[in-house]
Coordinates of C-alpha atoms in Angstrom, one line a residue:
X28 CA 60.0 1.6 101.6
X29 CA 58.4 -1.7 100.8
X30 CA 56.9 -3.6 103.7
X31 CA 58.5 -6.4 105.5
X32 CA 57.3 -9.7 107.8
X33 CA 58.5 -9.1 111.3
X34 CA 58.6 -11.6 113.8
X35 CA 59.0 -10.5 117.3
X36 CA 60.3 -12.9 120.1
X37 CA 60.0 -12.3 123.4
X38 CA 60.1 -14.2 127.1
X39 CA 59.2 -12.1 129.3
X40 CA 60.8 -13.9 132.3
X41 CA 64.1 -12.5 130.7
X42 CA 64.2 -9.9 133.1
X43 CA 63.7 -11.7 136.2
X44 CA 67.2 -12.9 136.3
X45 CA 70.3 -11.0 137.3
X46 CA 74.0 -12.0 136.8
X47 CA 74.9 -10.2 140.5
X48 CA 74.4 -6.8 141.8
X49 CA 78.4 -5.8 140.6
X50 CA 77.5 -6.6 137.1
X51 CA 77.8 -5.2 134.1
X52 CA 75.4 -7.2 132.2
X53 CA 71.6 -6.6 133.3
X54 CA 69.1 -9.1 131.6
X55 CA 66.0 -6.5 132.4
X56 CA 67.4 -4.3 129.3
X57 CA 65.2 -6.6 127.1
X58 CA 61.9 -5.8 129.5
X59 CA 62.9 -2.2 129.4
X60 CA 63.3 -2.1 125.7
X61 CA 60.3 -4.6 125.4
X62 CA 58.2 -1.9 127.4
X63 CA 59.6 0.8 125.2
X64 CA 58.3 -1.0 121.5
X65 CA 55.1 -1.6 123.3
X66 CA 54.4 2.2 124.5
X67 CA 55.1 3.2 120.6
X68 CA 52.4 1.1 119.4
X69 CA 54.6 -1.2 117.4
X70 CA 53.6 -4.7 118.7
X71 CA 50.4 -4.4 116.4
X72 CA 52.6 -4.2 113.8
X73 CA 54.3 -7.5 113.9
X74 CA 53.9 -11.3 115.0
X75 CA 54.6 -11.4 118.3
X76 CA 55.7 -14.6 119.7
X77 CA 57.1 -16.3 122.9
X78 CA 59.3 -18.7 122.0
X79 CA 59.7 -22.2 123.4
X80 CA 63.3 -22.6 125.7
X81 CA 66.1 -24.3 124.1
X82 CA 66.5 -27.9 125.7
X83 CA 69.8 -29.0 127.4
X84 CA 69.8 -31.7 124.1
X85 CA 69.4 -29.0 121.4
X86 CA 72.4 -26.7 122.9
X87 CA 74.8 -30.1 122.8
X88 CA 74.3 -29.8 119.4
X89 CA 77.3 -26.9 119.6
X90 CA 78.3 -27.5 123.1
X91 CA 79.8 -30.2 124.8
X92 CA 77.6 -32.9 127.0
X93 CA 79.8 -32.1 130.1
X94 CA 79.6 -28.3 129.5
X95 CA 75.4 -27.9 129.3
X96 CA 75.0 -30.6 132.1
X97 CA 77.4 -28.2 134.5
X98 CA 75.0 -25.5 133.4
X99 CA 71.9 -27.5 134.2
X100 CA 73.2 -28.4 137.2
X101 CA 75.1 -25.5 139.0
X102 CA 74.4 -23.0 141.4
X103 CA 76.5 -20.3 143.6
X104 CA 76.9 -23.0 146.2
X105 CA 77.7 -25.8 144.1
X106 CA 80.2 -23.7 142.0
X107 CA 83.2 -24.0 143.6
X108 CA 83.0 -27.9 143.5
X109 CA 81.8 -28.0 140.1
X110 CA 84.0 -25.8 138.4
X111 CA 87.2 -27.1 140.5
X112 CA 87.7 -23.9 142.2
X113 CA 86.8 -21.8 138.7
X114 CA 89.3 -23.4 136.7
X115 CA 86.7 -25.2 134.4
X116 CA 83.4 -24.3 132.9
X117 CA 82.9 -20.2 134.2
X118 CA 86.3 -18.8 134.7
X119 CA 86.9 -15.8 136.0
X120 CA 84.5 -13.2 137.6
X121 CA 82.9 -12.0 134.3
X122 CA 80.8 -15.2 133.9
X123 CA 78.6 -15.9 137.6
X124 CA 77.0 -18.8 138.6
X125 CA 73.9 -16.8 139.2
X126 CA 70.3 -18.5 140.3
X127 CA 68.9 -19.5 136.8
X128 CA 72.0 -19.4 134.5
X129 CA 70.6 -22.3 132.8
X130 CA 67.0 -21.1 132.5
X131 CA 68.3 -17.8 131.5
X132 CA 70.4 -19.6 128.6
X133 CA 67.3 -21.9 127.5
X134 CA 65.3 -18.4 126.9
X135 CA 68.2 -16.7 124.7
X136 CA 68.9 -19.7 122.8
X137 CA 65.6 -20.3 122.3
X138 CA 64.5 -17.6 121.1
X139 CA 67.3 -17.4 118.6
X140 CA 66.7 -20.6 117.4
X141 CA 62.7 -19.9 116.8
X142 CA 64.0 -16.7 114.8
X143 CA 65.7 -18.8 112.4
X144 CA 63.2 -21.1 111.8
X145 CA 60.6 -18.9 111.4
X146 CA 62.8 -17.6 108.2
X147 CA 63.4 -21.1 107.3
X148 CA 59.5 -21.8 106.7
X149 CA 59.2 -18.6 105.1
X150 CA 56.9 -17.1 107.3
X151 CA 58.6 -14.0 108.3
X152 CA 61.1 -11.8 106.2
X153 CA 63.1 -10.1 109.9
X154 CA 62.8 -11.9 112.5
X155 CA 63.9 -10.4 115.9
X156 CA 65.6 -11.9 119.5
X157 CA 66.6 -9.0 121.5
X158 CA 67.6 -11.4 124.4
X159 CA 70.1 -13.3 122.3
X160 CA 73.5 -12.2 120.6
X161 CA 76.0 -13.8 123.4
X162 CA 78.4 -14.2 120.8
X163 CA 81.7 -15.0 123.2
X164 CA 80.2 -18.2 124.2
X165 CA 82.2 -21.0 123.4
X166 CA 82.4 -24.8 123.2
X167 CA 83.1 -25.9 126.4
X168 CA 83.2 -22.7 128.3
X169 CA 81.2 -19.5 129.2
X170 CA 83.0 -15.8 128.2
X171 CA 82.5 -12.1 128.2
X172 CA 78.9 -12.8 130.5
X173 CA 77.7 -15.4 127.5
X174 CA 76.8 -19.0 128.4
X175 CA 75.6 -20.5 125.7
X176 CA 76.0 -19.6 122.1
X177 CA 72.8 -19.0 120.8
X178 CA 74.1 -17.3 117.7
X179 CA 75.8 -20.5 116.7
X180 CA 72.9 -22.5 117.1
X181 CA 70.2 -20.4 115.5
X182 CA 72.8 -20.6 112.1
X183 CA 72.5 -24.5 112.6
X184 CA 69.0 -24.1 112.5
X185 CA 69.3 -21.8 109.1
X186 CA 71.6 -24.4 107.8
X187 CA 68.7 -26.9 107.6
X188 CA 67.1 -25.4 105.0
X189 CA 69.4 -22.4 103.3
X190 CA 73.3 -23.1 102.0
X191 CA 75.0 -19.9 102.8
X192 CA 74.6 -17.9 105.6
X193 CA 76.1 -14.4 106.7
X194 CA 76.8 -13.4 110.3
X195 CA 77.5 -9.8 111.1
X196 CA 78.5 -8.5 114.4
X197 CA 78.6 -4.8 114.9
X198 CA 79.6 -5.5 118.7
X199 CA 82.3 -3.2 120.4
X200 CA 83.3 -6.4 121.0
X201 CA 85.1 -9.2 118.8
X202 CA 82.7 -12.5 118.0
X203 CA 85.3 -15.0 118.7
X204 CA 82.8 -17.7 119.9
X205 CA 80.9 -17.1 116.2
X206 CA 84.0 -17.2 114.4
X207 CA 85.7 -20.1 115.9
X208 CA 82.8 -22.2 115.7
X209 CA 82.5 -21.7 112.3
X210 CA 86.1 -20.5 111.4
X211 CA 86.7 -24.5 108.9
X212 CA 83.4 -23.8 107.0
X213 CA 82.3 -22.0 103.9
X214 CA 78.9 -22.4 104.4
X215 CA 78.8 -19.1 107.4
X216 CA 81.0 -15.8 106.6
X217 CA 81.4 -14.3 109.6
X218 CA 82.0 -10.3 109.9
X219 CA 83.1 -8.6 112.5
X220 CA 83.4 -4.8 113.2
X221 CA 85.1 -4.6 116.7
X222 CA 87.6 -2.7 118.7
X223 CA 90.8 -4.4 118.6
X224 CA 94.3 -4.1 120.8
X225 CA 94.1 -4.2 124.4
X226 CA 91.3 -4.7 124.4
X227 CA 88.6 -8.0 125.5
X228 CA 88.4 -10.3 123.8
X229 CA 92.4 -9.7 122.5
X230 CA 91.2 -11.6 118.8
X231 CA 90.3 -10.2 115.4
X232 CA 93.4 -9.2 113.6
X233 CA 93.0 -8.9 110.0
X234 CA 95.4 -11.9 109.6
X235 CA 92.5 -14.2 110.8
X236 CA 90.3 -15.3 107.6
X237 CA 89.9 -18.7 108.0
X238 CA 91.3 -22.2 107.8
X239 CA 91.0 -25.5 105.3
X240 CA 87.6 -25.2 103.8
X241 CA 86.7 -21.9 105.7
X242 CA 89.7 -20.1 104.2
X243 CA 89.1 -16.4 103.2
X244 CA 85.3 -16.8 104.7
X245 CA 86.4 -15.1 108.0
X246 CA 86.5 -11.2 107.9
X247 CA 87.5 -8.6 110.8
X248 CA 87.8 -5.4 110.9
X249 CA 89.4 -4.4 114.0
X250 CA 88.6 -0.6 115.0
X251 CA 90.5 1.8 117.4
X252 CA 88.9 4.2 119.8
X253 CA 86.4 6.7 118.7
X254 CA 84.8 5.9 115.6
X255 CA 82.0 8.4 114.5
X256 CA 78.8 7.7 112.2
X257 CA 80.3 8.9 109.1
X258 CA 83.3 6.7 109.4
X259 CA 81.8 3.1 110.5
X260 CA 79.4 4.0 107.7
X261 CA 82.5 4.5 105.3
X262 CA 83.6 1.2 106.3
X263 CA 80.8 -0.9 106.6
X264 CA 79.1 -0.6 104.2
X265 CA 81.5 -1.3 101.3
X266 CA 82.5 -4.3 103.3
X267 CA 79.3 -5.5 103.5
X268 CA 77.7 -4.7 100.0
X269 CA 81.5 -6.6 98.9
X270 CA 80.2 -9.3 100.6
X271 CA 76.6 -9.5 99.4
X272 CA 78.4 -9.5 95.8
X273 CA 80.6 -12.3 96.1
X274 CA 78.9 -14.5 98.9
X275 CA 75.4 -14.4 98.0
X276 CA 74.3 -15.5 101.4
X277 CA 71.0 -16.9 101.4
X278 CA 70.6 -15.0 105.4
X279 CA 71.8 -12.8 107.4
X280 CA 72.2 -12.6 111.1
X281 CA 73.1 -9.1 112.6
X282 CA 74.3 -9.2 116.1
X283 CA 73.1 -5.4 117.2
X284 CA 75.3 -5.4 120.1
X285 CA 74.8 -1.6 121.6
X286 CA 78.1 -1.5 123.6
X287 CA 79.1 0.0 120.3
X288 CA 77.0 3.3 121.3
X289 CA 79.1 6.4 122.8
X290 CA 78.6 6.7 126.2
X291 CA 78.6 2.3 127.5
X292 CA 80.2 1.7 130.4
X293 CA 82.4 -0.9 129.1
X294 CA 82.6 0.5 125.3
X295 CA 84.7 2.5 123.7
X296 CA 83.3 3.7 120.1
X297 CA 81.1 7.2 119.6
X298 CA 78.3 5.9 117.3
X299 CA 75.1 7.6 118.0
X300 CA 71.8 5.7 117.9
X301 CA 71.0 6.4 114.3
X302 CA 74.7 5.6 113.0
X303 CA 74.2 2.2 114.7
X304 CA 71.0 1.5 113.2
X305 CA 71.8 2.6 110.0
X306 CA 73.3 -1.2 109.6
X307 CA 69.8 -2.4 110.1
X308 CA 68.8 -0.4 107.5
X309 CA 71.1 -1.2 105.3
X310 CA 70.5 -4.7 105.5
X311 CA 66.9 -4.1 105.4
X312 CA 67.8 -3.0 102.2
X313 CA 69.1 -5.8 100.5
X314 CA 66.0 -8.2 100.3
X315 CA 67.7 -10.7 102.4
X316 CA 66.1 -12.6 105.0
X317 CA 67.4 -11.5 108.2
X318 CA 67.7 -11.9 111.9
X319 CA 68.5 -9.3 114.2
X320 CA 70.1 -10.2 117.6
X321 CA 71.2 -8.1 121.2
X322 CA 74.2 -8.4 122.4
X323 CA 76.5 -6.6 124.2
X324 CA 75.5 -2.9 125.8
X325 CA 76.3 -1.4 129.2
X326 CA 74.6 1.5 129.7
X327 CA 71.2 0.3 130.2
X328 CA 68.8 2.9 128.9
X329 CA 70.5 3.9 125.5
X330 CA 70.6 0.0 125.0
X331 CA 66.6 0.2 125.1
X332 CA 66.7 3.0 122.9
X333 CA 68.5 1.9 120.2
X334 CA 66.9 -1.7 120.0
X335 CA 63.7 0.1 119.8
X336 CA 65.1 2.2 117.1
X337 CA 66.3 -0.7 115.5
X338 CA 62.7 -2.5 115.5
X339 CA 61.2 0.6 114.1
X340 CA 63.7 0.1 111.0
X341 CA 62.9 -3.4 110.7
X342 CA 58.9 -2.3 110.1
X343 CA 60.2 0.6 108.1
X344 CA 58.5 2.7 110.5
X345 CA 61.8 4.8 111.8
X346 CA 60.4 8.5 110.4
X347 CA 57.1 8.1 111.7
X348 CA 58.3 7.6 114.7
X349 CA 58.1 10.6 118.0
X350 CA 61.4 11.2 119.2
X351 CA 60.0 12.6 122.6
X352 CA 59.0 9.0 124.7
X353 CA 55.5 7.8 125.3
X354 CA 55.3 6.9 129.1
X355 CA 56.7 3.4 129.5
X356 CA 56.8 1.4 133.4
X357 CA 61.4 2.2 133.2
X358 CA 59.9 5.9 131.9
X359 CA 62.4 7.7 135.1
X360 CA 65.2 5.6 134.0
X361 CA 65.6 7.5 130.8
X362 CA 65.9 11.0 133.0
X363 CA 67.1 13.6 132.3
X364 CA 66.2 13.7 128.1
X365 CA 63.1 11.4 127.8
X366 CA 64.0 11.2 123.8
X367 CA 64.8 8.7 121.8
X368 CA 68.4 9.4 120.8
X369 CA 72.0 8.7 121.5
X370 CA 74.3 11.3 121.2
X371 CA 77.8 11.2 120.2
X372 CA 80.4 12.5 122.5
X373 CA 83.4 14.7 121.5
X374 CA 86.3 11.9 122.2
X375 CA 88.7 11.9 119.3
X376 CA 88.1 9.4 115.7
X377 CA 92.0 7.5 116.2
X378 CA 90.7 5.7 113.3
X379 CA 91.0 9.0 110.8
X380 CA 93.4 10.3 113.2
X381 CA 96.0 8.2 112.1
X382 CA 94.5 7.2 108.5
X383 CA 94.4 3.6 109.5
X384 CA 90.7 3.3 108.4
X385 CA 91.6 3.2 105.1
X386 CA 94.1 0.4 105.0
X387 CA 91.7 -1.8 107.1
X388 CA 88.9 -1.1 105.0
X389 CA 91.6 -1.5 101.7
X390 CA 92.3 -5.1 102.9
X391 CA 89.0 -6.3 104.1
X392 CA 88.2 -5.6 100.8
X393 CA 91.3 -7.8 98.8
X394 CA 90.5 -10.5 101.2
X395 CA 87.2 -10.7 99.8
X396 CA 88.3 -10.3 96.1
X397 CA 90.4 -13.5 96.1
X398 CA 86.7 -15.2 96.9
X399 CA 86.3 -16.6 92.9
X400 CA 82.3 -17.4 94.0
X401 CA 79.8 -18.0 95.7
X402 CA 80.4 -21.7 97.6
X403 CA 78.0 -24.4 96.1
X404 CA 76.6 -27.0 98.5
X405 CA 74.8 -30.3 98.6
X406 CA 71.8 -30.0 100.2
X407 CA 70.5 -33.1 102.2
X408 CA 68.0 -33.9 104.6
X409 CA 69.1 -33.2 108.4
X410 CA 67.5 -35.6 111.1
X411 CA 66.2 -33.5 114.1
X412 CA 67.4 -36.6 116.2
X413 CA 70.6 -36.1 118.1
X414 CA 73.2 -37.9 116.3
X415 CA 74.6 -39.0 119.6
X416 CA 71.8 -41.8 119.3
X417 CA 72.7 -42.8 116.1
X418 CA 76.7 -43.2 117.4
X419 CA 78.3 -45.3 119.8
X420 CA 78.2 -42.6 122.5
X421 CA 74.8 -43.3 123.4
X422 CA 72.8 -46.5 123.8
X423 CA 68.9 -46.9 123.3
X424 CA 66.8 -44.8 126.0
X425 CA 65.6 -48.5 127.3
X426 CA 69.0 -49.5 128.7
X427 CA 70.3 -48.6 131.4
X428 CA 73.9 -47.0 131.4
X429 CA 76.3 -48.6 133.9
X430 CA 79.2 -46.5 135.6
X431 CA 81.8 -48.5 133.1
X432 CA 79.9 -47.4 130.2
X433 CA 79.6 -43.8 131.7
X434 CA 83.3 -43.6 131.9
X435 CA 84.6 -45.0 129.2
X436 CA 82.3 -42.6 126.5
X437 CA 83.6 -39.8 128.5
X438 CA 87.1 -41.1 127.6
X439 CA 86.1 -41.6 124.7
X440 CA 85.0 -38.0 124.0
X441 CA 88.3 -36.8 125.5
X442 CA 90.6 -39.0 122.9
X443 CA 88.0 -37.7 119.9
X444 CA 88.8 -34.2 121.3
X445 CA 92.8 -35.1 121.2
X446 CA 92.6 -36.6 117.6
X447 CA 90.7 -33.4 116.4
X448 CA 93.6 -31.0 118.2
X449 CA 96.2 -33.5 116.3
X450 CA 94.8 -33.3 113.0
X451 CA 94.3 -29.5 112.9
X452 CA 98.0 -29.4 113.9
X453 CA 98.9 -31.5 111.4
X454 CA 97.0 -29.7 108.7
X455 CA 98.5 -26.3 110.2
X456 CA 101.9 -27.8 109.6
X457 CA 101.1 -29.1 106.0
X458 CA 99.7 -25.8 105.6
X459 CA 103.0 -24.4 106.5
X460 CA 105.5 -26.3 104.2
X461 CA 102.8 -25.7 101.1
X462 CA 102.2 -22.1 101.8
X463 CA 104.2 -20.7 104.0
X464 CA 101.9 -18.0 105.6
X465 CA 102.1 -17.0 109.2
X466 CA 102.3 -19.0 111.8
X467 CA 99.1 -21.2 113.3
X468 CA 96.1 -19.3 114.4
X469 CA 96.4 -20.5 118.5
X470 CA 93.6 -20.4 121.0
X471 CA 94.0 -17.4 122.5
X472 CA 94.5 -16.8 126.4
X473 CA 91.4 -15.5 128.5
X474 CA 90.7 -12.0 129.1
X475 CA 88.6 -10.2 131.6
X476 CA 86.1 -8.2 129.4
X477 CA 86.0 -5.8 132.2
X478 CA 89.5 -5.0 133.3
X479 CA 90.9 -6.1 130.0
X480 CA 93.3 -8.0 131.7
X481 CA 94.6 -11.7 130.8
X482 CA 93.5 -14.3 133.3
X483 CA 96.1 -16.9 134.7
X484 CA 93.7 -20.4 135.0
X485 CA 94.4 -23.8 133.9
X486 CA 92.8 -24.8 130.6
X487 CA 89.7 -27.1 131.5
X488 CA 91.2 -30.6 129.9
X489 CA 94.5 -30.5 131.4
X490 CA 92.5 -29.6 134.6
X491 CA 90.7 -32.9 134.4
X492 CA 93.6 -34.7 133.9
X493 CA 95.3 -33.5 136.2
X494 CA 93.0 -33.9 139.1
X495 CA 91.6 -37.2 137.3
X496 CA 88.2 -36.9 138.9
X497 CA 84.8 -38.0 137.3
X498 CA 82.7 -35.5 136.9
X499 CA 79.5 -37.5 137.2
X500 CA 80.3 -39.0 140.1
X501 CA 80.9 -35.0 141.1
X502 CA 77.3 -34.4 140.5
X503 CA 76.0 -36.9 142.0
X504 CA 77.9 -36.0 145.6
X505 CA 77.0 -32.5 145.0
X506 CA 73.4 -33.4 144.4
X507 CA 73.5 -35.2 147.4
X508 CA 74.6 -32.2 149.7
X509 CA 72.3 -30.0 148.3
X510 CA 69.5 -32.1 148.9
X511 CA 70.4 -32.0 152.1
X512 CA 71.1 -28.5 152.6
X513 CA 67.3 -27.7 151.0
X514 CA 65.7 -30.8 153.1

């Protein structure tokens, strides 16, 4: 196997944080798995790097202002003031204001964002970001314990310098905050392999490829319970190598979300460790430059294990490596086998149960068919300046902003927000007469991604109308008390 580049990137503050001692998600997976590549020798092997956190200006450039200044700003006291009584921003108990959400957001992003660029000046052929993969992260709004989207803005970053990129998520999980962000574009495919039904985040049907330009550049492939090696595999990979055919991408971004593993808390699939990576190596495969991301993954010590097994396929290094553990500082947590391996478990394949593999696999694959080529694009020159300083919702740093100016660009976002919902309505219902397909692709009502249950919460704009408060003025007073709480 010929040799690759690897860039590693790693903070290691990632695992100081925690999201709260009843959750699901816990941040020091990356130390452990960190502590894991180390004790098999494999840092020497690549460029190890600690990348620089994501600013609260570079995340606007997916999120909204309002959004990443709540993040900056929040903490559990302030939460409930903030977030009107968690109907705005974090809603719902999946998504904690924990101590350092922000900083914990800065270091994923960041490091997903340095992982791009590092392809983009072509020093590096895999570049790897264990802490990132939040893919449920959306707009305006944290979901499914993600907070900011650093998938989405580590392919902005590829976008600079490469015209098509491929997104991949092999998440239990469905990317919905990847897809919708780039669900109008034919510049990202997005490709998700995710359990589907009752199931968080309740998106991903089959029916969902894409709108306007984007149309047909959208792929899911919604699973049921169960799946084994050999069947992912038989799905997977003819998907994929379809797509590598007819897309060409000029990247590819694999979010290795482990909650696909048998055995996570919160999953529901039976891949083993080696059925999981054998996506890596697959991709490896294909001469592509690539970024490998986290993600999702429950079950703390078989998420170590199989992002270490996953960096030992990136060096190509996978046989060589022992399966009995070196001694590592989490070495008691991987009692009572200290081997590297996930095991399958003997819960029943629904998928080949009920045949329905082949049909979804069958129409992934005529979706991607009616692709005639590979999308062309114009490549220009993009400013690293926000373009918020080039538009009228931001004046020179020099002067001053008065609380009338303050007020009337955040109306002014809110009516640009309003147009954008009317025009996409408008182009559903042209859409409609021309082709009559099914009806509109609607934003979908939140889910718990623990309890799989629907939550009953105001949507965040009608929330601010409603109440008609301004939100700066909201951080100010809450500044104020907190001040005054820590003087």
């Amino acid at each position: 196997m010929s040799r690759r580049r690897v860039a590693y990137y790693y903070d290691p503050d990632v695992g100081a944080y925690t999201f709260g001692y009843n959750q699901y998600l816990k941040p020091h997976r990356v130390k452990m798995t960190h502590d894991l590549v180390s004790a098999y020798g494999m840092l020497d092997k690549m460029h190890v790097l600690k990348p620089a956190r994501c600013s609260a200006e570079t995340m606007t450039s997916f999120h909204t202002d309002e959004y990443v200044q709540f993040l900056s700003r929040v903490t559990p006291e302030t939460f409930s003031k903030l977030s009107f009584d968690g109907t705005r921003f974090l809603v719902g108990e999946d998504n904690p204001p924990f101590e350092g959400v922000f900083e914990f957001s800065a270091i994923s992003a960041g490091g997903s964002i340095a992982a791009s660029q590092r392809l983009n000046c072509g020093a590096a052929d895999i570049a790897i970001n264990w802490a990132g993969g939040l893919h449920h992260a959306k707009k305006a709004e944290a979901s499914g314990f993600c907070y900011i989207n650093d998938i989405v803005l580590g392919i902005l970053e590829l976008l600079r310098q490469v015209p098509r990129v491929l997104y991949i998520d092999i998440d239990c999980h469905h990317g919905d905050g990847v897809e919708e962000a780039f669900y109008t574009t034919d510049r990202v495919m997005t490709c998700s392999f995710h359990k589907y039904g009752a199931y968080f985040p309740g998106t991903g049907t089959q029916e969902d490829t894409g709108r306007g330009l984007g149309k047909g550049y959208s792929v899911n492939v919604p699973l049921k319970d169960g799946i084994s090696d050999e069947a992912f595999r038989s799905v997977f990979e003819p998907v994929i190598s379809k797509i590598m055919e007819v897309y060409r991408p000029s990247a590819v971004v694999l979010q290795c979300g482990a909650d696909s593993l048998a055995g996570d808390k919160l999953g529901c699939f039976n891949l083993t460790m080696h059925g999981h990576a054998r996506c890596v190596q697959f991709l490896r495969q294909q001469n592509v430059p690539l970024v490998l991301l986290g993600g999702g993954g429950y079950t703390v010590k078989n998420v170590a294990r199989a992002w270490t097994y996953e960096t030992a396929c990136a060096l190509g290094i996978e046989d060589t490596i022992d399966p009995l553990m070196p001694y590592n500082e989490y070495f008691d947590w991987f009692a009572p086998r200290f081997r590297l391996e996930v095991v399958s478990s003997n819960m029943d394949d629904l998928n080949v149960l009920d045949g329905s593999l082949d049909d979804v696999r069958q129409k992934a694959l005529e979706q991607l068919s009616e692709l005639a080529a590979a999308p062309s694009v114009g490549m220009h020159d993009v400013p690293r300046d926000s373009l918020g300083t080039h538009l009228y919702r931001a004046r020179d740093r020099g002067n001053a902003r008065d609380p009338l100016d303050m007020q009337l660009a955040q109306h002014m976002r809110y009516v640009d927000d309003l147009a954008d919902s009317q025009d996409d309505s408008d182009s559903d219902e042209s859409t409609d007469e021309e082709e009559q397909p099914k009806p509109a692709r609607r934003r979908p009502r939140r889910m718990s991604i623990v309890t799989n249950e629907y939550l009953e919460a105001p949507t965040a704009k009608r929330q601010f109308f409603k109440t008609g408060i301004d939100i700066d003025k909201l951080f100010k007073v809450a500044e104020e008390k907190e001040n005054v709480v820590l003087g």
